[in-house]
Amino acid sequence: MSAPDVVFGFGAHSGHDDIPELLRMAQQADRDGLDIFTLSDHPYFGGRLDAYAALGFVLGRTQRIAGFANVTNLPTRPAPMLARTVTSLSALSGGRVVLGMGAGGLWDRIADMGVPLLSPGDAVDAFEEAIVLVKMLSGGGSPVTYQGKHYRVNKIEPAPVPAPPVWTGSVGRKSLAATGRVADGWIPGHAADWLSERYRASRPVIDEAAASVGRDPSEIRTVFNFPGRITDRPLPATRDSDGRWIGGSADQWVEELTGAVLEHGATGFTLFSADHGAPDPTLLARWAQEVVPAVREAIAKR
């Protein structure tokens, strides 16, 4: 998945009771040509599947679709072991993995898992160090020694496979700047889309930080978590009074997403239901079979 390509996916179920549905939907999305499925990573909730165990299971039962944790709960997954996990999954699946990274959101629950509580600033520093270290421990080469503030390894041999793309869920300015310096993609928080003030204020921080270290900002993709419903008939308004997308007919979706790509630089969309949960099978099928092919065709014609 190179940076200019637009990727389309869906947010999947992650509960223990949802295992059959998770597999059915991922296999159907795989057959329908979607690019990616995502799972949340909340290990402090007993009813949720472990994200990486679930990713490995689903990748082993599909052929083309990639998977990632949206986003990895980094404080509970030490970076050197996370590097081993994602490079192993990449090797086993033929490169069908993206590494979603977050500095940690629900810190009270994270600390309940026995993880040392970090200040917001330290959590972001650890987040940036972790991305750097995962990439250093990938792609072969000489043994790695790394002495950071939060992570230290001594003469550890990198995995021979490349690191997967790293997409972050950065929100704060410091975290956004870290994304610009070391990550490969960004998922705007709170399902903010390309018309939101959050996106307009945040993306320039990423771009400026990327340019400051000699990176091309356009290589850092923006992937939107995008909730909504697909209706049989056009809606009179596709956005609510606050300007948030609510959905519409397949043609209205195609117009909206094509504009997002061509006019606002969007390079990915992950579908959720209107209540921000996993889409039901009907919504997913319409997304994969009606909306996504038409958007791809419209982009290719421009």
PDB file of C-alpha atoms in Angstrom, residues 3-284:
ATOM      1  CA  ALA A   3       1.215   6.463  -0.026  1.00  0.00           C
ATOM      2  CA  PRO A   4      -0.632   7.770  -3.125  1.00  0.00           C
ATOM      3  CA  ASP A   5      -3.058   4.836  -3.139  1.00  0.00           C
ATOM      4  CA  VAL A   6      -6.434   5.369  -1.486  1.00  0.00           C
ATOM      5  CA  VAL A   7      -7.370   2.546   0.875  1.00  0.00           C
ATOM      6  CA  PHE A   8     -10.843   1.507   1.955  1.00  0.00           C
ATOM      7  CA  GLY A   9     -11.731  -0.586   4.966  1.00  0.00           C
ATOM      8  CA  PHE A  10     -14.081  -1.144   7.859  1.00  0.00           C
ATOM      9  CA  GLY A  11     -14.051  -1.242  11.637  1.00  0.00           C
ATOM     10  CA  ALA A  12     -14.704  -4.815  12.785  1.00  0.00           C
ATOM     11  CA  HIS A  13     -16.255  -6.410  15.860  1.00  0.00           C
ATOM     12  CA  SER A  14     -13.849  -7.205  18.702  1.00  0.00           C
ATOM     13  CA  GLY A  15     -15.946  -8.924  21.375  1.00  0.00           C
ATOM     14  CA  HIS A  16     -15.685 -12.573  22.374  1.00  0.00           C
ATOM     15  CA  ASP A  17     -19.335 -13.002  21.401  1.00  0.00           C
ATOM     16  CA  ASP A  18     -18.655 -11.555  17.949  1.00  0.00           C
ATOM     17  CA  ILE A  19     -16.063 -14.048  16.709  1.00  0.00           C
ATOM     18  CA  PRO A  20     -18.232 -15.752  14.037  1.00  0.00           C
ATOM     19  CA  GLU A  21     -19.462 -12.380  12.761  1.00  0.00           C
ATOM     20  CA  LEU A  22     -15.931 -10.952  12.741  1.00  0.00           C
ATOM     21  CA  LEU A  23     -14.679 -13.771  10.565  1.00  0.00           C
ATOM     22  CA  ARG A  24     -17.683 -13.712   8.221  1.00  0.00           C
ATOM     23  CA  MET A  25     -17.444  -9.984   7.648  1.00  0.00           C
ATOM     24  CA  ALA A  26     -13.667  -9.991   7.181  1.00  0.00           C
ATOM     25  CA  GLN A  27     -13.884 -12.827   4.649  1.00  0.00           C
ATOM     26  CA  GLN A  28     -16.687 -11.087   2.765  1.00  0.00           C
ATOM     27  CA  ALA A  29     -14.734  -7.809   2.726  1.00  0.00           C
ATOM     28  CA  ASP A  30     -11.725  -9.743   1.456  1.00  0.00           C
ATOM     29  CA  ARG A  31     -13.771 -11.195  -1.411  1.00  0.00           C
ATOM     30  CA  ASP A  32     -15.284  -7.783  -2.173  1.00  0.00           C
ATOM     31  CA  GLY A  33     -11.872  -6.171  -2.547  1.00  0.00           C
ATOM     32  CA  LEU A  34     -11.630  -3.961   0.549  1.00  0.00           C
ATOM     33  CA  ASP A  35      -8.099  -3.121   1.613  1.00  0.00           C
ATOM     34  CA  ILE A  36      -8.166  -3.237   5.389  1.00  0.00           C
ATOM     35  CA  PHE A  37     -10.075  -4.148   8.534  1.00  0.00           C
ATOM     36  CA  THR A  38      -9.463  -2.627  11.940  1.00  0.00           C
ATOM     37  CA  LEU A  39      -9.898  -3.800  15.524  1.00  0.00           C
ATOM     38  CA  SER A  40      -9.804  -1.770  18.725  1.00  0.00           C
ATOM     39  CA  ASP A  41      -7.179  -2.575  21.364  1.00  0.00           C
ATOM     40  CA  HIS A  42      -8.558  -2.300  24.902  1.00  0.00           C
ATOM     41  CA  PRO A  43      -6.944  -5.103  26.923  1.00  0.00           C
ATOM     42  CA  TYR A  44      -8.469  -3.921  30.222  1.00  0.00           C
ATOM     43  CA  PHE A  45     -11.959  -4.926  28.997  1.00  0.00           C
ATOM     44  CA  GLY A  46     -12.496  -8.623  29.664  1.00  0.00           C
ATOM     45  CA  GLY A  47     -15.166  -8.975  26.994  1.00  0.00           C
ATOM     46  CA  ARG A  48     -12.854  -7.839  24.197  1.00  0.00           C
ATOM     47  CA  LEU A  49     -10.593 -10.069  22.159  1.00  0.00           C
ATOM     48  CA  ASP A  50      -6.882  -9.422  22.286  1.00  0.00           C
ATOM     49  CA  ALA A  51      -6.356  -7.320  19.186  1.00  0.00           C
ATOM     50  CA  TYR A  52      -3.222  -9.026  17.959  1.00  0.00           C
ATOM     51  CA  ALA A  53      -4.450 -12.555  18.552  1.00  0.00           C
ATOM     52  CA  ALA A  54      -7.589 -11.651  16.585  1.00  0.00           C
ATOM     53  CA  LEU A  55      -5.572 -10.041  13.791  1.00  0.00           C
ATOM     54  CA  GLY A  56      -3.452 -13.161  13.376  1.00  0.00           C
ATOM     55  CA  PHE A  57      -6.536 -15.380  13.337  1.00  0.00           C
ATOM     56  CA  VAL A  58      -8.348 -13.319  10.699  1.00  0.00           C
ATOM     57  CA  LEU A  59      -5.281 -12.798   8.516  1.00  0.00           C
ATOM     58  CA  GLY A  60      -4.817 -16.550   8.485  1.00  0.00           C
ATOM     59  CA  ARG A  61      -8.345 -17.009   7.117  1.00  0.00           C
ATOM     60  CA  THR A  62      -8.198 -14.309   4.404  1.00  0.00           C
ATOM     61  CA  GLN A  63      -6.163 -13.784   1.244  1.00  0.00           C
ATOM     62  CA  ARG A  64      -5.737 -10.087   0.399  1.00  0.00           C
ATOM     63  CA  ILE A  65      -7.152  -7.794   3.068  1.00  0.00           C
ATOM     64  CA  ALA A  66      -4.763  -6.208   5.587  1.00  0.00           C
ATOM     65  CA  GLY A  67      -5.453  -5.701   9.286  1.00  0.00           C
ATOM     66  CA  PHE A  68      -4.460  -3.356  12.039  1.00  0.00           C
ATOM     67  CA  ALA A  69      -5.263  -2.314  15.580  1.00  0.00           C
ATOM     68  CA  ASN A  70      -6.987   1.078  15.511  1.00  0.00           C
ATOM     69  CA  VAL A  71      -4.912   1.933  17.511  1.00  0.00           C
ATOM     70  CA  THR A  72      -2.443  -0.238  19.475  1.00  0.00           C
ATOM     71  CA  ASN A  73      -2.548   0.399  23.203  1.00  0.00           C
ATOM     72  CA  LEU A  74       1.171   1.048  23.350  1.00  0.00           C
ATOM     73  CA  PRO A  75       1.600   1.390  27.140  1.00  0.00           C
ATOM     74  CA  THR A  76       0.531  -2.251  27.595  1.00  0.00           C
ATOM     75  CA  ARG A  77       2.685  -3.549  24.712  1.00  0.00           C
ATOM     76  CA  PRO A  78       6.428  -2.832  25.088  1.00  0.00           C
ATOM     77  CA  ALA A  79       7.905  -1.621  21.838  1.00  0.00           C
ATOM     78  CA  PRO A  80      10.590  -4.328  21.355  1.00  0.00           C
ATOM     79  CA  MET A  81       7.992  -7.089  21.692  1.00  0.00           C
ATOM     80  CA  LEU A  82       5.521  -5.144  19.554  1.00  0.00           C
ATOM     81  CA  ALA A  83       8.188  -5.020  16.847  1.00  0.00           C
ATOM     82  CA  ARG A  84       8.481  -8.811  16.992  1.00  0.00           C
ATOM     83  CA  THR A  85       4.702  -9.189  16.847  1.00  0.00           C
ATOM     84  CA  VAL A  86       4.081  -6.992  13.835  1.00  0.00           C
ATOM     85  CA  THR A  87       7.055  -8.180  11.815  1.00  0.00           C
ATOM     86  CA  SER A  88       6.029 -11.787  12.472  1.00  0.00           C
ATOM     87  CA  LEU A  89       2.464 -11.067  11.387  1.00  0.00           C
ATOM     88  CA  SER A  90       3.796  -9.331   8.296  1.00  0.00           C
ATOM     89  CA  ALA A  91       5.977 -12.298   7.414  1.00  0.00           C
ATOM     90  CA  LEU A  92       3.160 -14.791   7.999  1.00  0.00           C
ATOM     91  CA  SER A  93       0.565 -12.808   6.040  1.00  0.00           C
ATOM     92  CA  GLY A  94       2.644 -11.585   3.127  1.00  0.00           C
ATOM     93  CA  GLY A  95       2.824  -8.004   4.351  1.00  0.00           C
ATOM     94  CA  ARG A  96      -0.880  -7.561   5.144  1.00  0.00           C
ATOM     95  CA  VAL A  97      -0.355  -5.596   8.372  1.00  0.00           C
ATOM     96  CA  VAL A  98      -0.412  -1.947   9.384  1.00  0.00           C
ATOM     97  CA  LEU A  99       0.824  -0.859  12.806  1.00  0.00           C
ATOM     98  CA  GLY A 100      -1.680   1.507  14.386  1.00  0.00           C
ATOM     99  CA  MET A 101      -0.068   3.382  17.287  1.00  0.00           C
ATOM    100  CA  GLY A 102      -1.447   5.426  20.180  1.00  0.00           C
ATOM    101  CA  ALA A 103       0.172   6.953  23.231  1.00  0.00           C
ATOM    102  CA  GLY A 104      -2.643   5.686  25.466  1.00  0.00           C
ATOM    103  CA  GLY A 105      -6.024   7.223  26.145  1.00  0.00           C
ATOM    104  CA  LEU A 106      -7.766   5.635  29.141  1.00  0.00           C
ATOM    105  CA  TRP A 107      -4.840   6.000  31.499  1.00  0.00           C
ATOM    106  CA  ASP A 108      -6.787   5.115  34.645  1.00  0.00           C
ATOM    107  CA  ARG A 109      -7.619   1.717  33.157  1.00  0.00           C
ATOM    108  CA  ILE A 110      -4.145   1.331  31.687  1.00  0.00           C
ATOM    109  CA  ALA A 111      -2.643   1.858  35.125  1.00  0.00           C
ATOM    110  CA  ASP A 112      -5.077  -0.727  36.501  1.00  0.00           C
ATOM    111  CA  MET A 113      -3.276  -3.249  34.280  1.00  0.00           C
ATOM    112  CA  GLY A 114      -0.118  -2.669  36.329  1.00  0.00           C
ATOM    113  CA  VAL A 115       1.488  -0.318  33.820  1.00  0.00           C
ATOM    114  CA  PRO A 116       3.398   2.642  35.319  1.00  0.00           C
ATOM    115  CA  LEU A 117       1.391   5.844  35.001  1.00  0.00           C
ATOM    116  CA  LEU A 118       3.031   8.353  32.666  1.00  0.00           C
ATOM    117  CA  SER A 119       2.428  12.067  32.363  1.00  0.00           C
ATOM    118  CA  PRO A 120       0.927  13.157  29.035  1.00  0.00           C
ATOM    119  CA  GLY A 121       4.291  14.521  27.904  1.00  0.00           C
ATOM    120  CA  ASP A 122       6.161  11.356  28.857  1.00  0.00           C
ATOM    121  CA  ALA A 123       3.504   9.204  27.174  1.00  0.00           C
ATOM    122  CA  VAL A 124       4.087  11.041  23.890  1.00  0.00           C
ATOM    123  CA  ASP A 125       7.861  10.774  24.259  1.00  0.00           C
ATOM    124  CA  ALA A 126       7.493   7.016  24.781  1.00  0.00           C
ATOM    125  CA  PHE A 127       5.174   6.850  21.767  1.00  0.00           C
ATOM    126  CA  GLU A 128       7.737   8.487  19.486  1.00  0.00           C
ATOM    127  CA  GLU A 129      10.568   6.344  20.835  1.00  0.00           C
ATOM    128  CA  ALA A 130       8.470   3.230  20.260  1.00  0.00           C
ATOM    129  CA  ILE A 131       7.848   4.028  16.594  1.00  0.00           C
ATOM    130  CA  VAL A 132      11.552   4.673  16.054  1.00  0.00           C
ATOM    131  CA  LEU A 133      12.504   1.438  17.806  1.00  0.00           C
ATOM    132  CA  VAL A 134       9.971  -0.718  15.945  1.00  0.00           C
ATOM    133  CA  LYS A 135      11.417   0.528  12.664  1.00  0.00           C
ATOM    134  CA  MET A 136      14.983  -0.063  13.852  1.00  0.00           C
ATOM    135  CA  LEU A 137      14.096  -3.648  14.806  1.00  0.00           C
ATOM    136  CA  SER A 138      12.752  -4.360  11.321  1.00  0.00           C
ATOM    137  CA  GLY A 139      14.244  -4.788   7.871  1.00  0.00           C
ATOM    138  CA  GLY A 140      17.408  -6.671   8.787  1.00  0.00           C
ATOM    139  CA  GLY A 141      20.841  -5.204   9.305  1.00  0.00           C
ATOM    140  CA  SER A 142      23.222  -5.057  12.235  1.00  0.00           C
ATOM    141  CA  PRO A 143      22.173  -5.645  15.857  1.00  0.00           C
ATOM    142  CA  VAL A 144      20.452  -2.632  17.371  1.00  0.00           C
ATOM    143  CA  THR A 145      21.461  -0.815  20.514  1.00  0.00           C
ATOM    144  CA  TYR A 146      19.074   1.926  21.512  1.00  0.00           C
ATOM    145  CA  GLN A 147      19.219   3.957  24.690  1.00  0.00           C
ATOM    146  CA  GLY A 148      16.153   6.160  24.983  1.00  0.00           C
ATOM    147  CA  LYS A 149      14.391   7.619  27.987  1.00  0.00           C
ATOM    148  CA  HIS A 150      11.673   4.974  27.961  1.00  0.00           C
ATOM    149  CA  TYR A 151      13.087   2.103  25.873  1.00  0.00           C
ATOM    150  CA  ARG A 152      16.528   0.519  25.974  1.00  0.00           C
ATOM    151  CA  VAL A 153      17.736  -2.470  23.997  1.00  0.00           C
ATOM    152  CA  ASN A 154      21.254  -3.847  23.670  1.00  0.00           C
ATOM    153  CA  LYS A 155      22.525  -5.622  20.558  1.00  0.00           C
ATOM    154  CA  ILE A 156      19.117  -6.961  19.463  1.00  0.00           C
ATOM    155  CA  GLU A 157      19.013  -8.459  15.972  1.00  0.00           C
ATOM    156  CA  PRO A 158      16.324  -6.891  13.750  1.00  0.00           C
ATOM    157  CA  ALA A 159      13.731  -9.044  12.050  1.00  0.00           C
ATOM    158  CA  PRO A 160      14.552  -9.572   8.351  1.00  0.00           C
ATOM    159  CA  VAL A 161      11.189  -8.242   7.124  1.00  0.00           C
ATOM    160  CA  PRO A 162      10.443  -4.504   6.758  1.00  0.00           C
ATOM    161  CA  ALA A 163       8.408  -2.685   9.361  1.00  0.00           C
ATOM    162  CA  PRO A 164       4.755  -2.303   8.391  1.00  0.00           C
ATOM    163  CA  PRO A 165       3.418   1.201   7.767  1.00  0.00           C
ATOM    164  CA  VAL A 166       2.789   3.041  11.038  1.00  0.00           C
ATOM    165  CA  TRP A 167      -0.459   5.003  11.348  1.00  0.00           C
ATOM    166  CA  THR A 168      -1.127   6.979  14.513  1.00  0.00           C
ATOM    167  CA  GLY A 169      -4.170   8.266  16.312  1.00  0.00           C
ATOM    168  CA  SER A 170      -2.450  11.486  17.403  1.00  0.00           C
ATOM    169  CA  VAL A 171      -4.596  14.282  18.844  1.00  0.00           C
ATOM    170  CA  GLY A 172      -2.447  16.745  20.807  1.00  0.00           C
ATOM    171  CA  ARG A 173       0.064  19.072  19.194  1.00  0.00           C
ATOM    172  CA  LYS A 174       3.114  17.249  20.568  1.00  0.00           C
ATOM    173  CA  SER A 175       1.812  13.892  19.410  1.00  0.00           C
ATOM    174  CA  LEU A 176       0.910  15.292  15.983  1.00  0.00           C
ATOM    175  CA  ALA A 177       4.453  16.592  15.589  1.00  0.00           C
ATOM    176  CA  ALA A 178       5.798  13.135  16.476  1.00  0.00           C
ATOM    177  CA  THR A 179       3.581  11.686  13.757  1.00  0.00           C
ATOM    178  CA  GLY A 180       5.098  14.081  11.254  1.00  0.00           C
ATOM    179  CA  ARG A 181       8.635  13.161  12.248  1.00  0.00           C
ATOM    180  CA  VAL A 182       8.422   9.362  12.394  1.00  0.00           C
ATOM    181  CA  ALA A 183       5.053   7.886  11.294  1.00  0.00           C
ATOM    182  CA  ASP A 184       3.586   7.004   7.908  1.00  0.00           C
ATOM    183  CA  GLY A 185      -0.068   7.877   8.413  1.00  0.00           C
ATOM    184  CA  TRP A 186      -2.537   9.641  10.671  1.00  0.00           C
ATOM    185  CA  ILE A 187      -6.078   8.815  11.778  1.00  0.00           C
ATOM    186  CA  PRO A 188      -7.821  11.999  13.015  1.00  0.00           C
ATOM    187  CA  GLY A 189      -9.391  11.516  16.436  1.00  0.00           C
ATOM    188  CA  HIS A 190     -13.078  11.664  17.312  1.00  0.00           C
ATOM    189  CA  ALA A 191     -14.043  10.651  13.745  1.00  0.00           C
ATOM    190  CA  ALA A 192     -13.124  14.136  12.552  1.00  0.00           C
ATOM    191  CA  ASP A 193     -13.314  14.463   8.785  1.00  0.00           C
ATOM    192  CA  TRP A 194     -11.683  16.732   6.194  1.00  0.00           C
ATOM    193  CA  LEU A 195     -14.181  19.575   6.730  1.00  0.00           C
ATOM    194  CA  SER A 196     -13.699  19.687  10.501  1.00  0.00           C
ATOM    195  CA  GLU A 197     -11.803  22.321  12.408  1.00  0.00           C
ATOM    196  CA  ARG A 198      -9.868  19.518  14.146  1.00  0.00           C
ATOM    197  CA  TYR A 199      -8.473  18.344  10.815  1.00  0.00           C
ATOM    198  CA  ARG A 200      -7.749  21.855   9.518  1.00  0.00           C
ATOM    199  CA  ALA A 201      -5.857  22.757  12.699  1.00  0.00           C
ATOM    200  CA  SER A 202      -4.048  19.436  13.115  1.00  0.00           C
ATOM    201  CA  ARG A 203      -2.775  18.426   9.705  1.00  0.00           C
ATOM    202  CA  PRO A 204      -0.491  21.480   9.309  1.00  0.00           C
ATOM    203  CA  VAL A 205       1.280  20.497  12.559  1.00  0.00           C
ATOM    204  CA  ILE A 206       2.084  17.105  11.048  1.00  0.00           C
ATOM    205  CA  ASP A 207       3.234  18.642   7.772  1.00  0.00           C
ATOM    206  CA  GLU A 208       5.479  21.222   9.436  1.00  0.00           C
ATOM    207  CA  ALA A 209       7.113  18.594  11.644  1.00  0.00           C
ATOM    208  CA  ALA A 210       7.676  16.312   8.661  1.00  0.00           C
ATOM    209  CA  ALA A 211       9.297  19.090   6.653  1.00  0.00           C
ATOM    210  CA  SER A 212      11.497  20.040   9.619  1.00  0.00           C
ATOM    211  CA  VAL A 213      13.252  16.653   9.438  1.00  0.00           C
ATOM    212  CA  GLY A 214      13.452  16.558   5.646  1.00  0.00           C
ATOM    213  CA  ARG A 215      10.402  14.388   4.999  1.00  0.00           C
ATOM    214  CA  ASP A 216       7.842  14.942   2.259  1.00  0.00           C
ATOM    215  CA  PRO A 217       4.557  15.641   4.120  1.00  0.00           C
ATOM    216  CA  SER A 218       2.536  14.138   1.262  1.00  0.00           C
ATOM    217  CA  GLU A 219       3.988  10.730   2.098  1.00  0.00           C
ATOM    218  CA  ILE A 220       2.099  10.724   5.403  1.00  0.00           C
ATOM    219  CA  ARG A 221      -1.383   9.551   4.526  1.00  0.00           C
ATOM    220  CA  THR A 222      -4.574  10.614   6.297  1.00  0.00           C
ATOM    221  CA  VAL A 223      -7.045   7.805   6.943  1.00  0.00           C
ATOM    222  CA  PHE A 224     -10.463   8.855   8.198  1.00  0.00           C
ATOM    223  CA  ASN A 225     -12.638   6.806  10.518  1.00  0.00           C
ATOM    224  CA  PHE A 226     -15.894   7.516   8.759  1.00  0.00           C
ATOM    225  CA  PRO A 227     -19.299   6.661  10.251  1.00  0.00           C
ATOM    226  CA  GLY A 228     -22.583   6.895   8.396  1.00  0.00           C
ATOM    227  CA  ARG A 229     -25.462   5.069   6.746  1.00  0.00           C
ATOM    228  CA  ILE A 230     -26.142   4.298   3.088  1.00  0.00           C
ATOM    229  CA  THR A 231     -29.707   5.031   2.065  1.00  0.00           C
ATOM    230  CA  ASP A 232     -31.778   3.873  -0.892  1.00  0.00           C
ATOM    231  CA  ARG A 233     -32.705   7.450  -1.788  1.00  0.00           C
ATOM    232  CA  PRO A 234     -30.714  10.676  -1.601  1.00  0.00           C
ATOM    233  CA  LEU A 235     -30.986  12.595   1.653  1.00  0.00           C
ATOM    234  CA  PRO A 236     -31.854  16.305   1.571  1.00  0.00           C
ATOM    235  CA  ALA A 237     -28.824  16.926   3.807  1.00  0.00           C
ATOM    236  CA  THR A 238     -25.816  14.633   4.190  1.00  0.00           C
ATOM    237  CA  ARG A 239     -24.433  16.493   7.211  1.00  0.00           C
ATOM    238  CA  ASP A 240     -26.052  17.439  10.503  1.00  0.00           C
ATOM    239  CA  SER A 241     -26.339  20.916  12.025  1.00  0.00           C
ATOM    240  CA  ASP A 242     -22.794  20.586  13.410  1.00  0.00           C
ATOM    241  CA  GLY A 243     -21.420  19.757   9.975  1.00  0.00           C
ATOM    242  CA  ARG A 244     -20.766  16.069  10.687  1.00  0.00           C
ATOM    243  CA  TRP A 245     -21.415  13.544   7.933  1.00  0.00           C
ATOM    244  CA  ILE A 246     -24.485  11.362   8.528  1.00  0.00           C
ATOM    245  CA  GLY A 247     -24.661   9.504   5.212  1.00  0.00           C
ATOM    246  CA  GLY A 248     -26.813   9.430   2.128  1.00  0.00           C
ATOM    247  CA  SER A 249     -27.348   7.477  -1.044  1.00  0.00           C
ATOM    248  CA  ALA A 250     -24.487   5.619  -2.699  1.00  0.00           C
ATOM    249  CA  ASP A 251     -24.140   8.456  -5.210  1.00  0.00           C
ATOM    250  CA  GLN A 252     -23.923  11.004  -2.393  1.00  0.00           C
ATOM    251  CA  TRP A 253     -21.207   8.948  -0.706  1.00  0.00           C
ATOM    252  CA  VAL A 254     -19.273   8.729  -3.966  1.00  0.00           C
ATOM    253  CA  GLU A 255     -19.450  12.485  -4.509  1.00  0.00           C
ATOM    254  CA  GLU A 256     -18.342  13.190  -0.931  1.00  0.00           C
ATOM    255  CA  LEU A 257     -15.433  10.758  -0.843  1.00  0.00           C
ATOM    256  CA  THR A 258     -14.187  11.624  -4.312  1.00  0.00           C
ATOM    257  CA  GLY A 259     -14.087  15.275  -3.284  1.00  0.00           C
ATOM    258  CA  ALA A 260     -12.270  14.350  -0.066  1.00  0.00           C
ATOM    259  CA  VAL A 261      -9.531  12.656  -2.084  1.00  0.00           C
ATOM    260  CA  LEU A 262      -9.179  15.163  -4.905  1.00  0.00           C
ATOM    261  CA  GLU A 263      -9.746  18.390  -2.987  1.00  0.00           C
ATOM    262  CA  HIS A 264      -8.575  17.606   0.554  1.00  0.00           C
ATOM    263  CA  GLY A 265      -5.867  14.963   0.168  1.00  0.00           C
ATOM    264  CA  ALA A 266      -7.641  12.065   1.881  1.00  0.00           C
ATOM    265  CA  THR A 267      -5.892   8.749   1.283  1.00  0.00           C
ATOM    266  CA  GLY A 268      -8.045   6.314   3.231  1.00  0.00           C
ATOM    267  CA  PHE A 269     -11.470   5.662   4.735  1.00  0.00           C
ATOM    268  CA  THR A 270     -12.514   3.201   7.421  1.00  0.00           C
ATOM    269  CA  LEU A 271     -16.267   2.681   7.596  1.00  0.00           C
ATOM    270  CA  PHE A 272     -18.106   2.467  10.898  1.00  0.00           C
ATOM    271  CA  SER A 273     -21.834   2.444  11.509  1.00  0.00           C
ATOM    272  CA  ALA A 274     -23.657   5.679  12.287  1.00  0.00           C
ATOM    273  CA  ASP A 275     -23.286   4.982  16.041  1.00  0.00           C
ATOM    274  CA  HIS A 276     -19.508   4.509  15.575  1.00  0.00           C
ATOM    275  CA  GLY A 277     -19.751   0.730  16.011  1.00  0.00           C
ATOM    276  CA  ALA A 278     -18.928  -1.981  13.514  1.00  0.00           C
ATOM    277  CA  PRO A 279     -21.139  -1.840  10.412  1.00  0.00           C
ATOM    278  CA  ASP A 280     -23.808  -4.500   9.991  1.00  0.00           C
ATOM    279  CA  PRO A 281     -23.386  -6.950   7.079  1.00  0.00           C
ATOM    280  CA  THR A 282     -25.796  -5.046   4.836  1.00  0.00           C
ATOM    281  CA  LEU A 283     -24.036  -1.706   5.336  1.00  0.00           C
ATOM    282  CA  LEU A 284     -20.646  -3.337   4.808  1.00  0.00           C
TER     283      LEU A 284
END
